[in-house]
CSV table of C-alpha atoms in Angstrom, one decimal:
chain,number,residue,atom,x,y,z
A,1,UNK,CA,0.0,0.0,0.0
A,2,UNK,CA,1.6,3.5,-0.8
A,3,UNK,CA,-0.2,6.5,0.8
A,4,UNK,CA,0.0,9.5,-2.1
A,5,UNK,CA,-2.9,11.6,-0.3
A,6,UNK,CA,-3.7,11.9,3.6
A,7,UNK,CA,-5.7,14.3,5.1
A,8,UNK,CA,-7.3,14.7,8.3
A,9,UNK,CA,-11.3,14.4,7.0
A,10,UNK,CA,-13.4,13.9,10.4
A,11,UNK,CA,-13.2,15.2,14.4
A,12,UNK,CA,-16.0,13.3,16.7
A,13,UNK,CA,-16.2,14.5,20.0
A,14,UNK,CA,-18.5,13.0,23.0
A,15,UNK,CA,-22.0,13.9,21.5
A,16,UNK,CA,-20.8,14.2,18.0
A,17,UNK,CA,-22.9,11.5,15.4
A,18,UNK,CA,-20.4,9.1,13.9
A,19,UNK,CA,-19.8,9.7,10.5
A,20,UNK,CA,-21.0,6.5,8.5
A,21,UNK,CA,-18.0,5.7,5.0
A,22,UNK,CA,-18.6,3.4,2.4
A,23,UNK,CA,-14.6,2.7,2.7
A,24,UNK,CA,-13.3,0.7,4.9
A,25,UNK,CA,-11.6,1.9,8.4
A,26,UNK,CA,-8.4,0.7,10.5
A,27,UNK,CA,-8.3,2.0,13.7
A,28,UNK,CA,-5.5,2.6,16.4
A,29,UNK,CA,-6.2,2.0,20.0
A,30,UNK,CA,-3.7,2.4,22.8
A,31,UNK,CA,-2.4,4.3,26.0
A,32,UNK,CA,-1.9,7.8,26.6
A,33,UNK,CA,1.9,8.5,25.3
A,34,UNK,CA,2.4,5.4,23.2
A,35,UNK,CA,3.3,6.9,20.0
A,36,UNK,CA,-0.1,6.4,18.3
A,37,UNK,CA,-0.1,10.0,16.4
A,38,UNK,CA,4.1,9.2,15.8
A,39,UNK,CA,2.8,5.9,14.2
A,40,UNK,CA,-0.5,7.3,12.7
A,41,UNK,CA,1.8,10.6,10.8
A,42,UNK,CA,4.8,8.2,10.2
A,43,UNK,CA,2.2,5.5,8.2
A,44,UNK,CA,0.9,8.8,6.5
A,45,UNK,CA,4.4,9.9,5.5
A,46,UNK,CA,3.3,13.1,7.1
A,47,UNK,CA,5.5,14.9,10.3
A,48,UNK,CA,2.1,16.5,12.4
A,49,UNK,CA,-0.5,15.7,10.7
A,50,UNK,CA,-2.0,13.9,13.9
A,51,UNK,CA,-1.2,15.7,16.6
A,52,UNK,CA,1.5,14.5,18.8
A,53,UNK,CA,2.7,16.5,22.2
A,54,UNK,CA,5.0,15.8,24.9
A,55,UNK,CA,2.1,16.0,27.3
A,56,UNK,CA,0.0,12.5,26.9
A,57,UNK,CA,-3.6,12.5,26.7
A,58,UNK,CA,-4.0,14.7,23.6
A,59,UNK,CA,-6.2,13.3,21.3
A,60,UNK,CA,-9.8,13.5,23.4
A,61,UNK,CA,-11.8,12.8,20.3
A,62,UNK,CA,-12.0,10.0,17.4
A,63,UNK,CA,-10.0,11.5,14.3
A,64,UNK,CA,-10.7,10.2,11.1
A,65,UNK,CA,-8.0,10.5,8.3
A,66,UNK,CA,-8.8,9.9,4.5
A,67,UNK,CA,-6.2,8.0,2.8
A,68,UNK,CA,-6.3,8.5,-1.0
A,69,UNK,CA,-9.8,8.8,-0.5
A,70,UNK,CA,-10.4,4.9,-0.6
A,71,UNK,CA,-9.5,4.0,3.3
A,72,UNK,CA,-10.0,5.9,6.6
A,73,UNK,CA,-7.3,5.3,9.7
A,74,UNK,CA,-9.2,6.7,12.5
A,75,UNK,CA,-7.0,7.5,15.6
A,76,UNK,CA,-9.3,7.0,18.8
A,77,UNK,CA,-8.5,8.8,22.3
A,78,UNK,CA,-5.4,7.2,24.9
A,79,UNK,CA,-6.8,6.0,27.5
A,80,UNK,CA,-5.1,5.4,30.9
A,81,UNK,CA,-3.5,8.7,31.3
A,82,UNK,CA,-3.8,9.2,35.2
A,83,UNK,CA,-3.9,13.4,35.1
A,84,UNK,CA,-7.5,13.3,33.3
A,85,UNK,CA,-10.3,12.9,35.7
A,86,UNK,CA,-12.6,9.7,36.3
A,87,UNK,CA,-15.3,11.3,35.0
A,88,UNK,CA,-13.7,12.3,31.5
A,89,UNK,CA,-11.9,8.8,30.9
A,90,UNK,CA,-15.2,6.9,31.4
A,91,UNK,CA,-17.0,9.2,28.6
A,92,UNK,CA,-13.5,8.1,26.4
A,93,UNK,CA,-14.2,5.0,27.2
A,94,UNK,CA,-17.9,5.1,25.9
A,95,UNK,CA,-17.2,6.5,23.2
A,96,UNK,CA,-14.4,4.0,21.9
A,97,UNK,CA,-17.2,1.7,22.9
A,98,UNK,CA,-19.2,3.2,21.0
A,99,UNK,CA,-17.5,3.4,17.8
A,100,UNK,CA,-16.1,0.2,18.1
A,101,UNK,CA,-19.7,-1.5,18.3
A,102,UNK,CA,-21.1,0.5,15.7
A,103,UNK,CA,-18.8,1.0,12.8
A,104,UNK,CA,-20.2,-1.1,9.9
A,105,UNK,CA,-16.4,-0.4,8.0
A,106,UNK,CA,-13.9,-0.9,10.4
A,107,UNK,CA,-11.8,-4.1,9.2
A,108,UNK,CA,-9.1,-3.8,12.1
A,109,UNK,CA,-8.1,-2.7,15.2
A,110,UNK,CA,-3.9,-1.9,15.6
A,111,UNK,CA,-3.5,-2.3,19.4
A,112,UNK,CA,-0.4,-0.2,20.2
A,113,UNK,CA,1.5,-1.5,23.1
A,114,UNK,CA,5.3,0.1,24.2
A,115,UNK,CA,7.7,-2.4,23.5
A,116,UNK,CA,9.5,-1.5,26.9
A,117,UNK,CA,6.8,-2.7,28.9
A,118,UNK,CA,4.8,-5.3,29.7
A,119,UNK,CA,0.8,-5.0,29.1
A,120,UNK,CA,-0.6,-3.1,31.4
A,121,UNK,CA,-4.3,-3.5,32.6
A,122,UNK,CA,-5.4,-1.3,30.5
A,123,UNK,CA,-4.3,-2.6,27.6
A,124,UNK,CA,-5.8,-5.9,28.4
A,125,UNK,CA,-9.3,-4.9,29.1
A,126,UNK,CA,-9.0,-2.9,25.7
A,127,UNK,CA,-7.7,-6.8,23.9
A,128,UNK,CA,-11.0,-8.5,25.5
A,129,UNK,CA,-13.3,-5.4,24.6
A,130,UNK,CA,-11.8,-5.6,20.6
A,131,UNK,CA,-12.4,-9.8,20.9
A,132,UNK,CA,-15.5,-9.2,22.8
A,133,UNK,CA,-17.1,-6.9,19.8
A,134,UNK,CA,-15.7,-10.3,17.6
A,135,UNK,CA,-12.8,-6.9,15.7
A,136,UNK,CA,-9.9,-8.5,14.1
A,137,UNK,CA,-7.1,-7.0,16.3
A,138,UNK,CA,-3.1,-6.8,15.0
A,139,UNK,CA,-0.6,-5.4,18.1
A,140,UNK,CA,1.9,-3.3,17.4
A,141,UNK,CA,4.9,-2.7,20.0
A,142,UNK,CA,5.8,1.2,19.8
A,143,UNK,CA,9.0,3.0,20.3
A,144,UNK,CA,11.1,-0.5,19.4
A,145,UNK,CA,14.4,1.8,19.1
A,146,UNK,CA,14.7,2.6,22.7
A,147,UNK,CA,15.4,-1.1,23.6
A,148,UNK,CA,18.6,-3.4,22.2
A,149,UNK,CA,18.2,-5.5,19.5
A,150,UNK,CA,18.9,-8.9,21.6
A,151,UNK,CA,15.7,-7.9,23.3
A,152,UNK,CA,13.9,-7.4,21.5
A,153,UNK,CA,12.2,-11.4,20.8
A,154,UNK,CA,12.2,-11.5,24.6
A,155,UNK,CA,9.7,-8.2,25.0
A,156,UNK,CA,7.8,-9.4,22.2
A,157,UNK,CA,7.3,-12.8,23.8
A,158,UNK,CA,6.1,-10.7,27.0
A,159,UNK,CA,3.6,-8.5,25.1
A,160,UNK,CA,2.2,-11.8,23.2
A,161,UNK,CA,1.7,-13.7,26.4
A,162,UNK,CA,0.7,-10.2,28.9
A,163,UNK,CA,-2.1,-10.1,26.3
A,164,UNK,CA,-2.9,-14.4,26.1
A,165,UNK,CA,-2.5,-14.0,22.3
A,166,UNK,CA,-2.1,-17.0,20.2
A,167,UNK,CA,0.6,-18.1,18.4
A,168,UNK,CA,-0.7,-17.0,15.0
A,169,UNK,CA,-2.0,-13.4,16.1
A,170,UNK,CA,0.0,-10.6,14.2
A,171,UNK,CA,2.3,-8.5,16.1
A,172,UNK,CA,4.5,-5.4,14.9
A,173,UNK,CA,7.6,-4.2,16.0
A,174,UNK,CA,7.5,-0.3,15.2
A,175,UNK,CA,10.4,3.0,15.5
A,176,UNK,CA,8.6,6.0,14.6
A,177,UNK,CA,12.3,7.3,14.7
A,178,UNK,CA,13.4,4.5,12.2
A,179,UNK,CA,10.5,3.6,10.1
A,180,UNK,CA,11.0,0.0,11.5
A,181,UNK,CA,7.6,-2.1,10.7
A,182,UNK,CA,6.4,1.2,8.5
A,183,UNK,CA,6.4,-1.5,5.1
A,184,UNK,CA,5.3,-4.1,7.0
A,185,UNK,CA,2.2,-2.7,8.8
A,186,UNK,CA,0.9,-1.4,5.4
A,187,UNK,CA,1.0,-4.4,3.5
A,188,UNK,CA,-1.0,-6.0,6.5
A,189,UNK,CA,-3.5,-2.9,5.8
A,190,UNK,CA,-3.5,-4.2,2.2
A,191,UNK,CA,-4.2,-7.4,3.2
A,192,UNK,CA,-6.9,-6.9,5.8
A,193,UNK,CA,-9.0,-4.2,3.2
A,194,UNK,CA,-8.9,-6.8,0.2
């Protein structure tokens, strides 16, 4: 898949009415700080074209990007950012519900994870929600530059079995610095949206 066009084409907020495509939609779930817009602009071969900050917990609404107007990547809102208060991460949480229940075009959810870590509970409960809805769900581990290479089978082996995944699921080592798992991750999108 080669990107040519990207541009940012949709902004839902709380009470806002999803928008319903006749393309198909790949969405990326993860944490608060996990690289999702570095991922999102790096798939796009854009620099800010999703928003990215130094201060997590940025993206508070589902962004939907066109992609040479024949596929949406819709970014949804981190969740698990500890500064935001209960009240506002349940009504994120409803509304990822939300849109993952009701989206007649979305083919599948990336799961970002960072690399560095293990799963956290968090990320779990968002693997059983994607499995619960019956999603098809590909994990990608963020930020793979900041570890050593020699590690880098050993954290993947932690991520696959923090979040019970078989030993067929897809799983994505990305460097937003390096471009690592860039080709790779598209060609999956190709896959999944033919």
């Amino acid at each position: 898949m080669i990107v040519k066009n990207a541009s940012l084409d949709v902004v839902c907020g709380y009470t806002s009415k999803l928008p319903e495509f006749d393309v198909p939609e790949i969405a990326f779930a993860g944490k608060s700080n996990v690289g999702k817009s570095s991922l999102i602009n790096g798939l796009m071969n854009r620099k800010s074209l999703a928003r990215t900050s130094s201060s997590p917990g940025k993206t508070q609404t589902i962004n939907f990007y066109d992609i040479n107007g024949e596929l949406h990547f819709v970014d949804l809102p981190g969740y698990g950012y500890a500064k935001v208060s209960r009240t506002e991460k349940e009504k994120w949480g409803r509304m990822i519900e939300r849109y993952l229940r009701s989206s007649k075009s979305l083919k599948c959810v990336f799961l970002l994870v960072d690399i560095r870590h293990d799963p956290s509970a968090n990320d779990v409960m968002m693997k059983e929600w994607i499995d619960a809805v019956g999603l098809k769900c590909a994990i990608i581990a963020t930020k793979s530059d900041k570890i050593k290479r020699s590690q880098l089978n050993k954290q993947l082996s932690a991520i696959r079995k923090g979040l019970s995944l078989p030993q067929d699921a897809k799983i994505f080592s990305f460097s937003a610095l390096k471009k690592t798992g860039k080709e790779e991750i598209l060609e999956y999108i190709d896959e999944v949206i033919n």
